[in-house]
Short mmCIF file of C-alpha atoms and ligand atoms in Angstrom, two decimals:
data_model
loop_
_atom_site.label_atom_id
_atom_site.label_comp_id
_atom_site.label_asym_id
_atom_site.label_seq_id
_atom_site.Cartn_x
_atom_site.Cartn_y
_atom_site.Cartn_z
CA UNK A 1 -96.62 -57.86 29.50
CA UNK A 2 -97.44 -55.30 31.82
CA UNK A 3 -95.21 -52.84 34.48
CA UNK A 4 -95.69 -55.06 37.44
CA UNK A 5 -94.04 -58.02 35.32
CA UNK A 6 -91.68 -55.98 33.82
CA UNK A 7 -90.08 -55.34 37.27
CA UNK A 8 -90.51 -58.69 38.49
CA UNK A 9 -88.25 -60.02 36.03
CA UNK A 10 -85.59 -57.11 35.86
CA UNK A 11 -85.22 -57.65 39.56
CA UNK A 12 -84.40 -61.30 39.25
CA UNK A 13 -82.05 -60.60 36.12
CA UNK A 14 -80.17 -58.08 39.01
CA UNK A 15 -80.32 -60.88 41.37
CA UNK A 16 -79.02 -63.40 39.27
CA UNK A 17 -76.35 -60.68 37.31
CA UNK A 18 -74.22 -59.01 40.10
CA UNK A 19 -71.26 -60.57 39.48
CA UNK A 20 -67.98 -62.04 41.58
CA UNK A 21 -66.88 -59.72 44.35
CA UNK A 22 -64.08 -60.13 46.59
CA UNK A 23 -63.81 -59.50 50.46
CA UNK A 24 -60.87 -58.81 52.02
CA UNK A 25 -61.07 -59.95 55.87
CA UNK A 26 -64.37 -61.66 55.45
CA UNK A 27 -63.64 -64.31 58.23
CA UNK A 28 -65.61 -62.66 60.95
CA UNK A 29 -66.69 -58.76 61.52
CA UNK A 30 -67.62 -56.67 59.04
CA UNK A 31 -66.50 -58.91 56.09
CA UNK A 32 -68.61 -61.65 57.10
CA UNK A 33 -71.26 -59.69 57.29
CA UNK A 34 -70.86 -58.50 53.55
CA UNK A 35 -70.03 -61.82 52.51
CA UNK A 36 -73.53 -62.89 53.77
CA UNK A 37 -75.51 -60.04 52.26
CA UNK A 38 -73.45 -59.34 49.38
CA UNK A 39 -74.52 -63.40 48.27
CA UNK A 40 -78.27 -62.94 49.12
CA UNK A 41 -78.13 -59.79 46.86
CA UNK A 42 -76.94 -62.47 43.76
CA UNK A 43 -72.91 -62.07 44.12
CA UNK A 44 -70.85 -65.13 44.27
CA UNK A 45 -67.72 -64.20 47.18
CA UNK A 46 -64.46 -64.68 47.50
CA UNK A 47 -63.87 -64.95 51.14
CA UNK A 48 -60.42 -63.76 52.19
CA UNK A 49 -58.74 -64.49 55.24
CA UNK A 50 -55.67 -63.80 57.05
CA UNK A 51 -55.23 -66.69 60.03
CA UNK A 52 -58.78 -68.32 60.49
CA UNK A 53 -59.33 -70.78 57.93
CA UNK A 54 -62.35 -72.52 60.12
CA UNK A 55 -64.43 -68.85 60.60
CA UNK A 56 -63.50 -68.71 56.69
CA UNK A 57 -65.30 -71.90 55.65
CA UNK A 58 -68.51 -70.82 58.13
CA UNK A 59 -68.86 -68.25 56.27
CA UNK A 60 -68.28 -70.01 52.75
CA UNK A 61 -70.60 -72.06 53.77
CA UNK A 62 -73.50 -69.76 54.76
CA UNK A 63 -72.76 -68.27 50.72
CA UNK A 64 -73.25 -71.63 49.94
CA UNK A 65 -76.46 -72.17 51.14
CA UNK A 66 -77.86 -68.88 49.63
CA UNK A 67 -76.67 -70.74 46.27
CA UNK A 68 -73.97 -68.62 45.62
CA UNK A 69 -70.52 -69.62 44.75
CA UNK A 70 -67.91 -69.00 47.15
CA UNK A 71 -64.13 -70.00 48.00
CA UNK A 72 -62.20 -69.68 51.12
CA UNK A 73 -58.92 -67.43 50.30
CA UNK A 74 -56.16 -67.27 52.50
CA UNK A 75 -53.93 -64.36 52.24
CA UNK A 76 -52.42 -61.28 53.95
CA UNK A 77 -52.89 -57.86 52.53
CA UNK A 78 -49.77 -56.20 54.13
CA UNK A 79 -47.94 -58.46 51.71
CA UNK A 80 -47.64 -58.18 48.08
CA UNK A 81 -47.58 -61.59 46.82
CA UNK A 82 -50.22 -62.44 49.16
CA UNK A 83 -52.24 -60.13 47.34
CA UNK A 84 -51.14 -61.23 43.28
CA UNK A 85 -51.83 -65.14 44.84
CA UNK A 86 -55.01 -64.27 45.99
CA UNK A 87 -56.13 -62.50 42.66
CA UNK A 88 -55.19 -65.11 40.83
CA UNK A 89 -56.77 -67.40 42.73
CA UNK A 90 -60.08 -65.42 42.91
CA UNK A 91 -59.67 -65.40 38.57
CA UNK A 92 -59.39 -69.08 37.98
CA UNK A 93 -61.96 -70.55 40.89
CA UNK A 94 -64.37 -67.87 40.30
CA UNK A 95 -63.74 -66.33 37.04
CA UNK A 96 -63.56 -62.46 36.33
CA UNK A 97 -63.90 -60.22 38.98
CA UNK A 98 -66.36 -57.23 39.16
CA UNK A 99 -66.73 -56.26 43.09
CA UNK A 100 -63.94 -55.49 45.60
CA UNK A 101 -64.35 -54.79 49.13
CA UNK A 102 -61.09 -53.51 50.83
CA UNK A 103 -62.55 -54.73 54.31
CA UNK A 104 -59.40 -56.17 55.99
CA UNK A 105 -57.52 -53.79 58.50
CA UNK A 106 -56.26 -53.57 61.59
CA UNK A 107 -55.57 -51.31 65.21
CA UNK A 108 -52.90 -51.65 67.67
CA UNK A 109 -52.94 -51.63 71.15
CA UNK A 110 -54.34 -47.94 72.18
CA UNK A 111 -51.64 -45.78 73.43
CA UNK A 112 -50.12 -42.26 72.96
CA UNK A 113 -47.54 -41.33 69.95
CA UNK A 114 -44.39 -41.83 72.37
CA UNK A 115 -45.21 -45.61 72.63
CA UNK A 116 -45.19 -46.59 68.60
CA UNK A 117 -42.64 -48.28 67.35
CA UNK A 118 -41.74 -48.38 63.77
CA UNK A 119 -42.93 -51.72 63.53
CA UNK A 120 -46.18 -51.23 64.51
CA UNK A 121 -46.75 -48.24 62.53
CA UNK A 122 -45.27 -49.70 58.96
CA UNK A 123 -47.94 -52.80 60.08
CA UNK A 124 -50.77 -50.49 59.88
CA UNK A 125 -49.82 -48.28 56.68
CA UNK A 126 -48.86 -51.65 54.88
CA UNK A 127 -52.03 -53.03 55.56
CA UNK A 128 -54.54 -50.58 56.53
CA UNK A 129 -52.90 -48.63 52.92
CA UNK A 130 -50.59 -50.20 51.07
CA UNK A 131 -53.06 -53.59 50.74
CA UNK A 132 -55.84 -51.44 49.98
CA UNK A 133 -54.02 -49.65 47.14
CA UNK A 134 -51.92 -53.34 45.65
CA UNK A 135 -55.82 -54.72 45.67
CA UNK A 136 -57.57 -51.20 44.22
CA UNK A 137 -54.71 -52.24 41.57
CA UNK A 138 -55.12 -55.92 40.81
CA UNK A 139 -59.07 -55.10 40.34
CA UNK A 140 -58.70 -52.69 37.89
CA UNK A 141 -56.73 -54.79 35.67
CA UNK A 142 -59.64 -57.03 35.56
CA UNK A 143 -62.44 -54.85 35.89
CA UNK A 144 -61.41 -52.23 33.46
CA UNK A 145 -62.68 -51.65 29.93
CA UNK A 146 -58.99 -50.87 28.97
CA UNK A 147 -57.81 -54.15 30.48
CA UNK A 148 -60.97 -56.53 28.47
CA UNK A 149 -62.80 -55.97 31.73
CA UNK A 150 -66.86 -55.06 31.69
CA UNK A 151 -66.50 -52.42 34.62
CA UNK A 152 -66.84 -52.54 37.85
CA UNK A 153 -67.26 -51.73 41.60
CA UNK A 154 -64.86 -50.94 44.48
CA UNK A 155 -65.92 -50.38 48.03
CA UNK A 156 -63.34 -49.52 50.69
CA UNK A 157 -63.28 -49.36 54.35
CA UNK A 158 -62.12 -46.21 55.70
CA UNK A 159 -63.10 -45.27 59.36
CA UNK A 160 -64.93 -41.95 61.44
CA UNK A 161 -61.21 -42.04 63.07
CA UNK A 162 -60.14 -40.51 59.55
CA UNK A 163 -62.49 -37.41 61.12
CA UNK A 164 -62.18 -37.75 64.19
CA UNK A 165 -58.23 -38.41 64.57
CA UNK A 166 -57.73 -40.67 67.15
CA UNK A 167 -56.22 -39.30 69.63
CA UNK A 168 -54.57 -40.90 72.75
CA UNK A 169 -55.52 -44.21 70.93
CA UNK A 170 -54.34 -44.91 67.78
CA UNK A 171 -53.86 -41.65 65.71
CA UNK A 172 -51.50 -44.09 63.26
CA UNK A 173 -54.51 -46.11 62.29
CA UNK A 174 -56.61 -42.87 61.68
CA UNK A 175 -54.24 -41.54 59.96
CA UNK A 176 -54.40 -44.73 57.58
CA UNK A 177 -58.15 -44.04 57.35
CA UNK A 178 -57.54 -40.62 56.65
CA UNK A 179 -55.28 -41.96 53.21
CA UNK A 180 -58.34 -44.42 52.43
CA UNK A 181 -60.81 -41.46 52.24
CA UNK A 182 -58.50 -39.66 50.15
CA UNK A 183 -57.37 -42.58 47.60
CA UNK A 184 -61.22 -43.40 47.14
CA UNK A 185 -61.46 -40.26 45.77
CA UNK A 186 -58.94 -40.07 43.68
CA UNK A 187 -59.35 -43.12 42.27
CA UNK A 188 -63.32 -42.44 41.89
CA UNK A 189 -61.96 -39.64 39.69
CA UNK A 190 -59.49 -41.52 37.80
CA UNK A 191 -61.28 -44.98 37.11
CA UNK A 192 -64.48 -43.37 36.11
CA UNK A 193 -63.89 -43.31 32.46
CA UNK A 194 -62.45 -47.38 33.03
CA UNK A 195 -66.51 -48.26 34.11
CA UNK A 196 -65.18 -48.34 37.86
CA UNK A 197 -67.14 -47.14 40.94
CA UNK A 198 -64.77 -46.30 44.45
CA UNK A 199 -66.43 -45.42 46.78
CA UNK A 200 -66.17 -45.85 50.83
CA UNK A 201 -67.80 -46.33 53.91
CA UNK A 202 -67.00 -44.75 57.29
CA UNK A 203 -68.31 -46.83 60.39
CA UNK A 204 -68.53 -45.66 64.01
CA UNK A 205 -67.52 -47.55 66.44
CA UNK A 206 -69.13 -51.25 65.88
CA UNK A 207 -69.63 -54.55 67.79
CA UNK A 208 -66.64 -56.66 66.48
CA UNK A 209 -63.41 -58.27 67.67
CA UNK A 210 -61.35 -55.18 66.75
CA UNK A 211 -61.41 -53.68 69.91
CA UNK A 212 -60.20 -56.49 71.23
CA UNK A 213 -57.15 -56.52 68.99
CA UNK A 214 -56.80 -52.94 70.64
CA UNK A 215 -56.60 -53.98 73.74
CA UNK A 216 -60.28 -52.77 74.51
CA UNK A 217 -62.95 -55.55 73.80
CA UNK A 218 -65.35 -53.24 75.24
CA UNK A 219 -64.70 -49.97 73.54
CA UNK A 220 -67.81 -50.03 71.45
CA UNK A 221 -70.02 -50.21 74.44
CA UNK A 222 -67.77 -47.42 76.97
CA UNK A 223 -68.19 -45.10 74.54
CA UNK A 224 -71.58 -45.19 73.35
CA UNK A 225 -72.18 -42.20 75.14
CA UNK A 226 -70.25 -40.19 72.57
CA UNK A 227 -72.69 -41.89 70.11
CA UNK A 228 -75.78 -39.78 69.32
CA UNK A 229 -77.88 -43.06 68.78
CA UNK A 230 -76.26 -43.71 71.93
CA UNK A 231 -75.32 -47.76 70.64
CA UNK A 232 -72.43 -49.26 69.11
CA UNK A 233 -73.88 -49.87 65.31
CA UNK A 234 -73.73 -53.85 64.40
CA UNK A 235 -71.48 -55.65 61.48
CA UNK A 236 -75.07 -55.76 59.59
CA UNK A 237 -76.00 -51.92 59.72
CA UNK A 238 -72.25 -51.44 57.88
CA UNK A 239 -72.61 -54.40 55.78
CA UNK A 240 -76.04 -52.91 54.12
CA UNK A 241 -74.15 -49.53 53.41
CA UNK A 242 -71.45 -51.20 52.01
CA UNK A 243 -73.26 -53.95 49.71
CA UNK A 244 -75.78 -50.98 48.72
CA UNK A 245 -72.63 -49.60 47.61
CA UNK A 246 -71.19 -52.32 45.67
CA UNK A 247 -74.45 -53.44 43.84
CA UNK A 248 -75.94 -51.48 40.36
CA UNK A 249 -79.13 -50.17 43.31
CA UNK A 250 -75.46 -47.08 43.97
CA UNK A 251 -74.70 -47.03 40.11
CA UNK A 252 -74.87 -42.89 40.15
CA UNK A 253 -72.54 -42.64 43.12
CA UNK A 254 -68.33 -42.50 43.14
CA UNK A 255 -66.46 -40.95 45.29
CA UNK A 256 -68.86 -41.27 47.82
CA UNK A 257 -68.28 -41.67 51.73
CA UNK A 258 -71.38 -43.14 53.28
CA UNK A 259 -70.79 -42.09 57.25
CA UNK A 260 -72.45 -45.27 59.51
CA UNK A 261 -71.70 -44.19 62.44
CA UNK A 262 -74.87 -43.35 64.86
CA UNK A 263 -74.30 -39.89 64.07
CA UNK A 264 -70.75 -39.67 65.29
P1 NAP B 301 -62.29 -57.55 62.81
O1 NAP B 301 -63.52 -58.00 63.51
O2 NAP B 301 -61.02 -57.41 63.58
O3 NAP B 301 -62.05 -58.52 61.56
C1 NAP B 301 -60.92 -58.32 60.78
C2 NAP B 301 -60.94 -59.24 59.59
O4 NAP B 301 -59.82 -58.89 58.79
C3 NAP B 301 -60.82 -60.69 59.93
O5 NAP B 301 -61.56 -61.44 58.99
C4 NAP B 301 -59.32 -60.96 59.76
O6 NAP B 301 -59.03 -62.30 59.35
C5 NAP B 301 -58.99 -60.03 58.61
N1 NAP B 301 -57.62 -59.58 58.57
C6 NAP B 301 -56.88 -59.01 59.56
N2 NAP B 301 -55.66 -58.72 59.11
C7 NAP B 301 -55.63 -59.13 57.81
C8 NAP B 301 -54.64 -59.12 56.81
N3 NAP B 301 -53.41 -58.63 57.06
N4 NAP B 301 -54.94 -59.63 55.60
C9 NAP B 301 -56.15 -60.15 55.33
N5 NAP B 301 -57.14 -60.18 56.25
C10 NAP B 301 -56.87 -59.68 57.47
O7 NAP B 301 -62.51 -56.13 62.10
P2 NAP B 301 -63.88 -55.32 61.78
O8 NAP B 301 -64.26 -54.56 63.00
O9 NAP B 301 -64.85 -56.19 61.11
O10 NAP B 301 -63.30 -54.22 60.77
C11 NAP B 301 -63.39 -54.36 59.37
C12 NAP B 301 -62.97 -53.04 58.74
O11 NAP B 301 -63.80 -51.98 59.21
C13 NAP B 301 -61.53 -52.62 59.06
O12 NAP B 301 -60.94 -52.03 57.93
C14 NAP B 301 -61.71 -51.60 60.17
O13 NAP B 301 -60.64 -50.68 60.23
C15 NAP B 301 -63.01 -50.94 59.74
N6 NAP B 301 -63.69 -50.28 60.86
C16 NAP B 301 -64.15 -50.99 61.93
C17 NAP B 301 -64.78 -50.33 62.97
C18 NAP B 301 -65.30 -51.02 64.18
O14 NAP B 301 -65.68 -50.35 65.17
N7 NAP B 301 -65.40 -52.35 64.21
C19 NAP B 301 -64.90 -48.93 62.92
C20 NAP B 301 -64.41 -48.25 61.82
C21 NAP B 301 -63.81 -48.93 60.79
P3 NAP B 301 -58.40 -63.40 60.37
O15 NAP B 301 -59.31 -63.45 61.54
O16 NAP B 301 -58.41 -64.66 59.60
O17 NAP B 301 -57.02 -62.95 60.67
#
Protein backbone atom coordinates (compact mmCIF):
# COMPACT_ATOMS: atom_id res chain seq x y z
CA UNK A 1 0.00 0.00 0.00
CA UNK A 2 1.65 3.05 -0.74
CA UNK A 3 1.68 6.93 1.01
CA UNK A 4 -0.94 8.32 -1.26
CA UNK A 5 -3.37 5.40 -0.01
CA UNK A 6 -2.29 5.54 3.27
CA UNK A 7 -3.72 9.10 3.57
CA UNK A 8 -6.67 8.46 1.62
CA UNK A 9 -7.94 6.14 4.06
CA UNK A 10 -6.75 7.89 7.39
CA UNK A 11 -8.66 10.88 6.13
CA UNK A 12 -11.90 9.03 5.74
CA UNK A 13 -11.33 7.11 9.19
CA UNK A 14 -11.17 11.16 10.57
CA UNK A 15 -14.21 11.82 8.62
CA UNK A 16 -16.12 9.06 9.69
CA UNK A 17 -14.46 9.18 13.64
CA UNK A 18 -15.07 12.78 14.99
CA UNK A 19 -17.51 12.06 17.27
CA UNK A 20 -20.97 13.78 18.82
CA UNK A 21 -20.57 17.47 19.50
CA UNK A 22 -22.99 19.72 20.94
CA UNK A 23 -23.95 23.40 19.92
CA UNK A 24 -25.31 25.62 22.10
CA UNK A 25 -27.49 28.34 20.10
CA UNK A 26 -27.20 26.53 16.84
CA UNK A 27 -30.67 27.79 15.54
CA UNK A 28 -29.36 30.53 13.36
CA UNK A 29 -25.88 32.69 13.51
CA UNK A 30 -22.89 31.38 14.33
CA UNK A 31 -24.20 28.00 15.67
CA UNK A 32 -25.80 27.15 12.56
CA UNK A 33 -23.04 27.75 10.85
CA UNK A 34 -20.94 25.18 12.99
CA UNK A 35 -23.67 22.87 13.00
CA UNK A 36 -23.34 22.77 9.14
CA UNK A 37 -19.58 22.46 8.95
CA UNK A 38 -18.96 20.73 12.05
CA UNK A 39 -21.37 17.63 10.19
CA UNK A 40 -19.55 17.86 6.78
CA UNK A 41 -16.27 17.46 8.80
CA UNK A 42 -17.91 13.74 10.11
CA UNK A 43 -19.59 15.01 13.59
CA UNK A 44 -23.08 14.07 14.30
CA UNK A 45 -24.80 17.60 16.21
CA UNK A 46 -26.82 18.26 18.75
CA UNK A 47 -28.59 21.36 17.80
CA UNK A 48 -29.60 23.48 20.78
CA UNK A 49 -32.04 26.07 20.85
CA UNK A 50 -33.55 28.54 23.05
CA UNK A 51 -37.15 29.78 21.34
CA UNK A 52 -36.98 28.73 17.56
CA UNK A 53 -37.83 25.26 17.23
CA UNK A 54 -38.60 25.72 13.21
CA UNK A 55 -34.82 27.50 12.46
CA UNK A 56 -33.77 24.39 14.78
CA UNK A 57 -35.16 21.64 12.55
CA UNK A 58 -33.65 23.67 9.20
CA UNK A 59 -30.75 23.24 10.46
CA UNK A 60 -31.22 19.49 11.70
CA UNK A 61 -32.16 18.94 8.62
CA UNK A 62 -29.29 20.34 6.51
CA UNK A 63 -27.00 17.73 9.17
CA UNK A 64 -29.24 15.36 7.92
CA UNK A 65 -28.60 15.52 4.51
CA UNK A 66 -24.75 15.53 4.97
CA UNK A 67 -25.63 11.99 6.65
CA UNK A 68 -24.94 12.96 9.93
CA UNK A 69 -27.05 12.39 12.91
CA UNK A 70 -28.60 15.24 14.46
CA UNK A 71 -31.47 16.20 17.08
CA UNK A 72 -33.21 19.39 17.68
CA UNK A 73 -32.62 20.39 21.57
CA UNK A 74 -34.54 22.88 23.18
CA UNK A 75 -33.12 24.47 26.17
CA UNK A 76 -31.93 27.70 27.87
CA UNK A 77 -28.43 28.03 29.13
CA UNK A 78 -29.09 30.78 31.78
CA UNK A 79 -30.93 27.98 33.52
CA UNK A 80 -29.57 25.05 35.24
CA UNK A 81 -31.93 22.35 34.63
CA UNK A 82 -32.21 23.45 31.18
CA UNK A 83 -28.76 22.61 30.89
CA UNK A 84 -28.74 18.81 33.01
CA UNK A 85 -32.15 18.15 30.52
CA UNK A 86 -30.36 18.95 27.62
CA UNK A 87 -27.23 16.73 28.50
CA UNK A 88 -29.15 14.09 29.14
CA UNK A 89 -30.94 14.32 26.29
CA UNK A 90 -27.86 14.80 24.03
CA UNK A 91 -26.51 11.16 26.02
CA UNK A 92 -29.42 8.95 25.26
CA UNK A 93 -30.44 10.25 21.45
CA UNK A 94 -26.93 10.57 20.48
CA UNK A 95 -24.83 8.64 22.77
CA UNK A 96 -21.52 9.91 24.47
CA UNK A 97 -20.47 13.19 23.93
CA UNK A 98 -16.96 14.31 22.73
CA UNK A 99 -17.38 18.07 21.25
CA UNK A 100 -18.93 21.13 22.97
CA UNK A 101 -19.41 24.40 21.52
CA UNK A 102 -20.48 27.10 24.13
CA UNK A 103 -22.02 29.22 21.15
CA UNK A 104 -25.24 30.57 22.76
CA UNK A 105 -25.06 34.21 24.23
CA UNK A 106 -26.56 37.21 24.23
CA UNK A 107 -26.30 41.53 24.21
CA UNK A 108 -28.69 43.98 25.48
CA UNK A 109 -29.87 46.96 24.15
CA UNK A 110 -26.58 49.35 23.77
CA UNK A 111 -26.52 51.96 26.36
CA UNK A 112 -24.21 53.53 29.01
CA UNK A 113 -23.60 51.88 32.69
CA UNK A 114 -26.32 54.32 34.33
CA UNK A 115 -29.10 52.57 32.27
CA UNK A 116 -28.49 48.65 33.48
CA UNK A 117 -30.61 47.25 35.59
CA UNK A 118 -29.85 44.31 37.69
CA UNK A 119 -31.93 42.28 35.64
CA UNK A 120 -30.37 42.74 32.62
CA UNK A 121 -26.97 42.36 33.87
CA UNK A 122 -27.60 38.89 36.01
CA UNK A 123 -29.27 37.86 32.25
CA UNK A 124 -26.00 38.26 30.64
CA UNK A 125 -23.53 36.76 33.41
CA UNK A 126 -26.08 33.78 33.80
CA UNK A 127 -25.97 33.10 30.34
CA UNK A 128 -23.15 34.63 28.62
CA UNK A 129 -21.06 32.77 32.05
CA UNK A 130 -22.77 30.87 34.21
CA UNK A 131 -24.26 28.50 31.08
CA UNK A 132 -20.95 28.35 29.67
CA UNK A 133 -19.35 27.11 32.92
CA UNK A 134 -22.80 24.47 34.06
CA UNK A 135 -22.11 23.09 30.23
CA UNK A 136 -17.92 23.20 30.43
CA UNK A 137 -19.17 20.98 33.56
CA UNK A 138 -21.71 18.49 32.26
CA UNK A 139 -19.04 17.72 29.30
CA UNK A 140 -16.39 16.84 31.33
CA UNK A 141 -18.23 14.31 33.19
CA UNK A 142 -18.66 12.60 29.96
CA UNK A 143 -15.70 13.39 28.14
CA UNK A 144 -13.20 12.76 30.82
CA UNK A 145 -10.90 9.77 31.24
CA UNK A 146 -11.65 10.01 35.05
CA UNK A 147 -15.39 9.96 34.42
CA UNK A 148 -15.15 6.51 31.65
CA UNK A 149 -14.99 9.22 29.03
CA UNK A 150 -12.35 8.85 25.83
CA UNK A 151 -11.39 12.69 25.92
CA UNK A 152 -12.47 15.34 24.37
CA UNK A 153 -12.92 18.86 22.86
CA UNK A 154 -14.42 22.17 24.11
CA UNK A 155 -14.71 25.28 22.05
CA UNK A 156 -16.14 28.46 23.57
CA UNK A 157 -17.32 31.69 22.29
CA UNK A 158 -15.78 34.57 23.83
CA UNK A 159 -15.84 37.97 21.92
CA UNK A 160 -13.03 41.00 20.66
CA UNK A 161 -15.39 43.05 23.23
CA UNK A 162 -13.42 40.97 25.99
CA UNK A 163 -10.36 43.36 24.40
CA UNK A 164 -11.86 45.89 23.40
CA UNK A 165 -14.36 46.64 26.45
CA UNK A 166 -17.34 47.87 25.16
CA UNK A 167 -17.79 50.94 25.98
CA UNK A 168 -20.96 53.16 25.71
CA UNK A 169 -22.57 49.83 24.46
CA UNK A 170 -22.58 47.02 26.44
CA UNK A 171 -19.43 46.90 28.72
CA UNK A 172 -21.65 44.08 30.88
CA UNK A 173 -21.55 41.71 27.96
CA UNK A 174 -17.72 42.34 27.46
CA UNK A 175 -17.15 41.95 30.59
CA UNK A 176 -18.83 38.35 30.29
CA UNK A 177 -16.44 37.77 27.37
CA UNK A 178 -13.70 38.93 29.29
CA UNK A 179 -14.64 35.76 32.10
CA UNK A 180 -14.94 33.34 28.92
CA UNK A 181 -11.31 34.13 27.84
CA UNK A 182 -10.19 33.63 31.23
CA UNK A 183 -12.20 30.26 32.20
CA UNK A 184 -10.91 28.75 28.76
CA UNK A 185 -7.77 29.03 30.12
CA UNK A 186 -8.05 27.80 33.15
CA UNK A 187 -9.85 25.05 32.31
CA UNK A 188 -7.31 24.31 29.25
CA UNK A 189 -4.90 24.01 32.19
CA UNK A 190 -6.91 21.96 34.41
CA UNK A 191 -8.65 19.38 31.97
CA UNK A 192 -5.50 18.68 30.11
CA UNK A 193 -4.45 15.69 32.02
CA UNK A 194 -8.62 14.52 31.69
CA UNK A 195 -7.83 14.25 27.48
CA UNK A 196 -9.83 17.68 27.20
CA UNK A 197 -9.02 20.52 24.74
CA UNK A 198 -10.67 24.38 25.74
CA UNK A 199 -10.00 26.48 23.73
CA UNK A 200 -11.89 29.80 22.28
CA UNK A 201 -12.61 31.90 19.55
CA UNK A 202 -12.88 35.70 19.50
CA UNK A 203 -15.04 37.12 16.51
CA UNK A 204 -15.26 40.74 15.34
CA UNK A 205 -18.12 42.12 14.67
CA UNK A 206 -20.18 39.56 12.26
CA UNK A 207 -23.30 39.52 10.00
CA UNK A 208 -25.95 37.96 12.38
CA UNK A 209 -29.18 38.82 14.20
CA UNK A 210 -27.30 39.90 17.35
CA UNK A 211 -27.16 43.31 16.60
CA UNK A 212 -30.47 43.33 16.23
CA UNK A 213 -31.13 41.97 19.69
CA UNK A 214 -28.96 45.17 20.57
CA UNK A 215 -30.98 47.36 19.22
CA UNK A 216 -28.57 47.91 16.15
CA UNK A 217 -29.33 45.46 13.19
CA UNK A 218 -26.84 47.35 11.34
CA UNK A 219 -23.89 47.58 13.63
CA UNK A 220 -21.75 45.17 11.70
CA UNK A 221 -21.92 47.23 8.61
CA UNK A 222 -21.59 51.16 10.53
CA UNK A 223 -18.66 50.10 11.86
CA UNK A 224 -16.74 48.40 9.34
CA UNK A 225 -14.65 51.25 9.14
CA UNK A 226 -13.01 50.37 12.45
CA UNK A 227 -12.41 46.99 10.70
CA UNK A 228 -8.97 46.73 9.03
CA UNK A 229 -10.47 44.30 6.33
CA UNK A 230 -12.86 47.00 6.33
CA UNK A 231 -16.14 44.14 6.27
CA UNK A 232 -18.16 42.66 8.85
CA UNK A 233 -16.65 38.83 8.82
CA UNK A 234 -19.64 36.18 7.97
CA UNK A 235 -21.12 33.23 10.42
CA UNK A 236 -18.88 30.88 7.99
CA UNK A 237 -15.37 32.66 8.42
CA UNK A 238 -16.07 32.02 12.52
CA UNK A 239 -17.58 28.73 12.00
CA UNK A 240 -14.19 27.37 10.16
CA UNK A 241 -12.07 28.74 13.19
CA UNK A 242 -14.19 27.25 15.49
CA UNK A 243 -14.78 23.62 13.88
CA UNK A 244 -10.85 23.71 13.06
CA UNK A 245 -10.81 24.02 16.67
CA UNK A 246 -13.00 21.33 17.73
CA UNK A 247 -11.75 18.60 15.23
CA UNK A 248 -8.25 16.27 15.91
CA UNK A 249 -6.74 18.82 12.47
CA UNK A 250 -6.16 21.57 16.43
CA UNK A 251 -5.12 18.43 18.55
CA UNK A 252 -1.69 20.41 19.77
CA UNK A 253 -3.62 23.51 20.75
CA UNK A 254 -5.47 24.40 24.43
CA UNK A 255 -5.83 27.33 25.75
CA UNK A 256 -5.87 28.90 22.62
CA UNK A 257 -7.82 32.17 21.51
CA UNK A 258 -8.12 32.21 17.76
CA UNK A 259 -8.94 36.22 17.12
CA UNK A 260 -11.54 36.33 13.77
CA UNK A 261 -12.04 39.50 13.68
CA UNK A 262 -10.73 41.38 10.31
CA UNK A 263 -7.91 42.46 12.24
CA UNK A 264 -9.81 44.29 14.93
P1 LIG B 1 -27.41 35.21 17.23
O1 LIG B 1 -27.44 35.36 15.76
O2 LIG B 1 -28.15 36.18 18.09
O3 LIG B 1 -27.87 33.72 17.58
C1 LIG B 1 -27.96 33.36 18.92
C2 LIG B 1 -28.28 31.89 19.05
O4 LIG B 1 -28.24 31.58 20.44
C3 LIG B 1 -29.64 31.51 18.55
O5 LIG B 1 -29.57 30.21 18.01
C4 LIG B 1 -30.49 31.52 19.82
O6 LIG B 1 -31.57 30.59 19.78
C5 LIG B 1 -29.48 31.05 20.84
N1 LIG B 1 -29.75 31.49 22.19
C6 LIG B 1 -29.97 32.74 22.65
N2 LIG B 1 -30.15 32.73 23.97
C7 LIG B 1 -30.04 31.43 24.35
C8 LIG B 1 -30.14 30.76 25.59
N3 LIG B 1 -30.40 31.44 26.72
N4 LIG B 1 -29.99 29.43 25.61
C9 LIG B 1 -29.76 28.72 24.49
N5 LIG B 1 -29.64 29.30 23.28
C10 LIG B 1 -29.78 30.64 23.23
O7 LIG B 1 -25.90 35.23 17.78
P2 LIG B 1 -24.50 35.09 16.99
O8 LIG B 1 -24.13 36.43 16.45
O9 LIG B 1 -24.51 33.92 16.11
O10 LIG B 1 -23.52 34.86 18.24
C11 LIG B 1 -23.10 33.57 18.64
C12 LIG B 1 -22.00 33.74 19.68
O11 LIG B 1 -20.92 34.51 19.14
C13 LIG B 1 -22.45 34.50 20.94
O12 LIG B 1 -21.84 33.92 22.07
C14 LIG B 1 -21.92 35.90 20.71
O13 LIG B 1 -21.69 36.60 21.92
C15 LIG B 1 -20.63 35.60 19.96
N6 LIG B 1 -20.16 36.75 19.17
C16 LIG B 1 -20.90 37.24 18.14
C17 LIG B 1 -20.43 38.33 17.42
C18 LIG B 1 -21.18 38.94 16.28
O14 LIG B 1 -20.80 40.04 15.81
N7 LIG B 1 -22.22 38.31 15.75
C19 LIG B 1 -19.23 38.93 17.80
C20 LIG B 1 -18.52 38.41 18.87
C21 LIG B 1 -18.99 37.32 19.55
P3 LIG B 1 -33.11 31.05 19.57
O15 LIG B 1 -33.14 31.86 18.32
O16 LIG B 1 -33.87 29.78 19.43
O17 LIG B 1 -33.49 31.79 20.80
Amino acid sequence: MNDLMLRFIFFNLEIIMQGVVLITGASRGIGAACATLAAQQGWDVAVNYARDEAAAQRVVAQVQAMGRRAVAIQGDVGEEADILRLFDAVDRQLGRLTGLVNNAGIVATGMRLEGYTWARMERIMRINVLGTLACCREAVKRMSREHGGTGGSIVNLSSAAARLGGANDYVDYAASKGAVDTLTLGLAKELAPDGIRVNAIRPGLIDTEIHASGGKPNRAFDLSHLVPLQRPGTADEVAQAAVWLLGEASSYCTGTIIDVAGGR
